[in-house]
PDB file of C-alpha atoms in Angstrom:
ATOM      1  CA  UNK A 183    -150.301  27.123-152.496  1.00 57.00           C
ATOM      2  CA  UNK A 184    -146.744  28.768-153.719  1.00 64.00           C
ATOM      3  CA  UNK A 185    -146.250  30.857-150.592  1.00 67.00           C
ATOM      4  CA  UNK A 186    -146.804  28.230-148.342  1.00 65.00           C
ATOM      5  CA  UNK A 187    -144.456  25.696-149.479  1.00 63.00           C
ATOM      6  CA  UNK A 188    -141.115  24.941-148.391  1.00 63.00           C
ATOM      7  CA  UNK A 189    -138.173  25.415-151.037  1.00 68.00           C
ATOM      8  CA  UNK A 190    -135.051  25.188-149.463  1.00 69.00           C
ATOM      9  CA  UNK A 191    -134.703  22.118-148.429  1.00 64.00           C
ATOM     10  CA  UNK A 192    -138.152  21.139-150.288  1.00 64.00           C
ATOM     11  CA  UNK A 193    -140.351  19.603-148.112  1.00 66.00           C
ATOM     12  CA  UNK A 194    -144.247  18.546-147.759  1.00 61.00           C
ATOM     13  CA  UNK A 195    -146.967  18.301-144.635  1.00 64.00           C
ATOM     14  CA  UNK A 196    -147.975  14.797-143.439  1.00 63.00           C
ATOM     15  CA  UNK A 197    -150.592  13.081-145.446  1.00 67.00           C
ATOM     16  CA  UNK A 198    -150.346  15.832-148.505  1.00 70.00           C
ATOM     17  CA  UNK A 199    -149.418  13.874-151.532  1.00 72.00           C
ATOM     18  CA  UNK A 200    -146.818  16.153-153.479  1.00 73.00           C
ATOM     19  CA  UNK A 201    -146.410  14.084-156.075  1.00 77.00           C
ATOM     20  CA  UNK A 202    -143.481  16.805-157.342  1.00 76.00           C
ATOM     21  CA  UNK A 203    -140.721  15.703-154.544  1.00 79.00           C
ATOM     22  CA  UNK A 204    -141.098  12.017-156.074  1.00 80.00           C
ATOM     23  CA  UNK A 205    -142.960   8.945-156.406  1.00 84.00           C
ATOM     24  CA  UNK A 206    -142.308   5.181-156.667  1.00 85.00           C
ATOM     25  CA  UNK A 207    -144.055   2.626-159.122  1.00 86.00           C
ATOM     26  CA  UNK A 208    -143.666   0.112-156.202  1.00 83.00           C
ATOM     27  CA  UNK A 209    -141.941  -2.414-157.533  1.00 82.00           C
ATOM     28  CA  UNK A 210    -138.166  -3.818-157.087  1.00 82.00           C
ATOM     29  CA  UNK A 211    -136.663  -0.131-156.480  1.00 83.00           C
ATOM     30  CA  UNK A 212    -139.349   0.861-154.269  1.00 88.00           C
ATOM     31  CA  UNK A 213    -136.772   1.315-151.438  1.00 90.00           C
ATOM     32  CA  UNK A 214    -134.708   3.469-153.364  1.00 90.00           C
ATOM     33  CA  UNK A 215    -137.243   5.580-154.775  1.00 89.00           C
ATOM     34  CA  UNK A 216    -139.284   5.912-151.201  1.00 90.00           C
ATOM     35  CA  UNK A 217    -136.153   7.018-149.919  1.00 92.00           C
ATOM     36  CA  UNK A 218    -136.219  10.462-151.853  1.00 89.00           C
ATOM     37  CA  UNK A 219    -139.763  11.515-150.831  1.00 86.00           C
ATOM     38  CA  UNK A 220    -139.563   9.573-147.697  1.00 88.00           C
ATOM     39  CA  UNK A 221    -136.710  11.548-145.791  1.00 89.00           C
ATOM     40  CA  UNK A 222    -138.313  14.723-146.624  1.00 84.00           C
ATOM     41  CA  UNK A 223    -141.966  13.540-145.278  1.00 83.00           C
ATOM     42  CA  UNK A 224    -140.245  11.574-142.152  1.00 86.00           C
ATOM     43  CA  UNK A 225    -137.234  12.991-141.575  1.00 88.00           C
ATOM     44  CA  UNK A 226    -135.081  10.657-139.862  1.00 92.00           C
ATOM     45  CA  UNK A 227    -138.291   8.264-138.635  1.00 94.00           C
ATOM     46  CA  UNK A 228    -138.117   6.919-142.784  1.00 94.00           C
ATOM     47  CA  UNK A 229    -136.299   4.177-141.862  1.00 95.00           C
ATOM     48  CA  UNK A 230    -137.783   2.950-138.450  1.00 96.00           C
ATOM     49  CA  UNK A 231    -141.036   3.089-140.147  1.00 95.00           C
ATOM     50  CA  UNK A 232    -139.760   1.183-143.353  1.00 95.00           C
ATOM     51  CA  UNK A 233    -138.623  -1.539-141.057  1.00 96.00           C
ATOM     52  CA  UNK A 234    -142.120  -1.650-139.570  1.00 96.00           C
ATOM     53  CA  UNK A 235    -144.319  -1.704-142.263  1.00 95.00           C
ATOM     54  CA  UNK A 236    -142.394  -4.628-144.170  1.00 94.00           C
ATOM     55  CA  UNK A 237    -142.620  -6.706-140.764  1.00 95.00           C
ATOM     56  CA  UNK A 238    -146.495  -5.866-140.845  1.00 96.00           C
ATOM     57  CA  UNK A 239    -147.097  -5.736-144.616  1.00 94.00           C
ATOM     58  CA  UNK A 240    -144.160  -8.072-146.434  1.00 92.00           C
ATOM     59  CA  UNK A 241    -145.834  -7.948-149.430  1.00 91.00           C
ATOM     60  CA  UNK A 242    -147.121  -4.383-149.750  1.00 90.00           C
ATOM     61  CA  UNK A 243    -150.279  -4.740-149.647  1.00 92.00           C
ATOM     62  CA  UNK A 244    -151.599  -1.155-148.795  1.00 91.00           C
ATOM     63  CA  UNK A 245    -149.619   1.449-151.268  1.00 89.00           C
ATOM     64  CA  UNK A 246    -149.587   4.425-153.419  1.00 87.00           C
ATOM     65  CA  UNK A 247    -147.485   6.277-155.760  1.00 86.00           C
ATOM     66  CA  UNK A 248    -146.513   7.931-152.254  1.00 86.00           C
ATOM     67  CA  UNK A 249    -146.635   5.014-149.278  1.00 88.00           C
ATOM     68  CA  UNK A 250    -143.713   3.756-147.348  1.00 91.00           C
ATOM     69  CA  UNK A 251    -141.897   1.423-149.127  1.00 93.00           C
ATOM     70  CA  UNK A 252    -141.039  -2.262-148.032  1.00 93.00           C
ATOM     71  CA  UNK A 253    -137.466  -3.068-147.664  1.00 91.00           C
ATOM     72  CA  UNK A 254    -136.184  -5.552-151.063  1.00 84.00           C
ATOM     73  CA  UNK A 255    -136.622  -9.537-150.170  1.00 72.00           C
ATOM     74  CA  UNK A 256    -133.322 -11.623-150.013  1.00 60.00           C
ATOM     75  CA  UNK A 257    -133.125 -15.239-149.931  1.00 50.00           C
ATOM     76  CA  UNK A 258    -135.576 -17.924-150.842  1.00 47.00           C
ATOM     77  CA  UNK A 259    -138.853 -15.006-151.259  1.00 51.00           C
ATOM     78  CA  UNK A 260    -139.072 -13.264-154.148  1.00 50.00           C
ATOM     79  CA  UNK A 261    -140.682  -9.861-154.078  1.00 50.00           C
ATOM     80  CA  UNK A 262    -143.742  -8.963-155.848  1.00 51.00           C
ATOM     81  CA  UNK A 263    -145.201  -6.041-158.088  1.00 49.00           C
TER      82      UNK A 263
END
């Protein structure tokens, strides 16, 4: 797969897992940690789509080392692992 991957600025194809430009455990620093795989698999969609899925899934429901992350809770609900 060498030759056919990106290395200056490293990037990945859509819905190819490469778990090398970073994951995220999913819990409080989710955001943070999306945010360095996230801007290299969506570009400058990362955050419209972060927005999105923690209006549809607040509690991050549907994840992996790799998903979009929701964006950290503030005020009276607290945010789960």
């Amino acid at each position: 797969m060498a030759p056919y991957v990106s290395k200056n600025p490293r990037e990945a194809y859509l819905n190819y897992r490469d778990l090398d430009i970073g994951t995220t455990d999913n819990g409080k620093n989710s955001y943070s940690e999306g945010k360095v795989y996230g801007v290299k698999y969506f570009k400058s969609n990362f955050d419209r789509l972060v927005k999105i899925k923690t209006a549809v899934d607040p509690d991050n429901v549907f994840r992996n080392e790799q998903s979009i992350p929701v964006l950290p809770f503030r005020g009276g609900r607290k945010a789960r692992k």
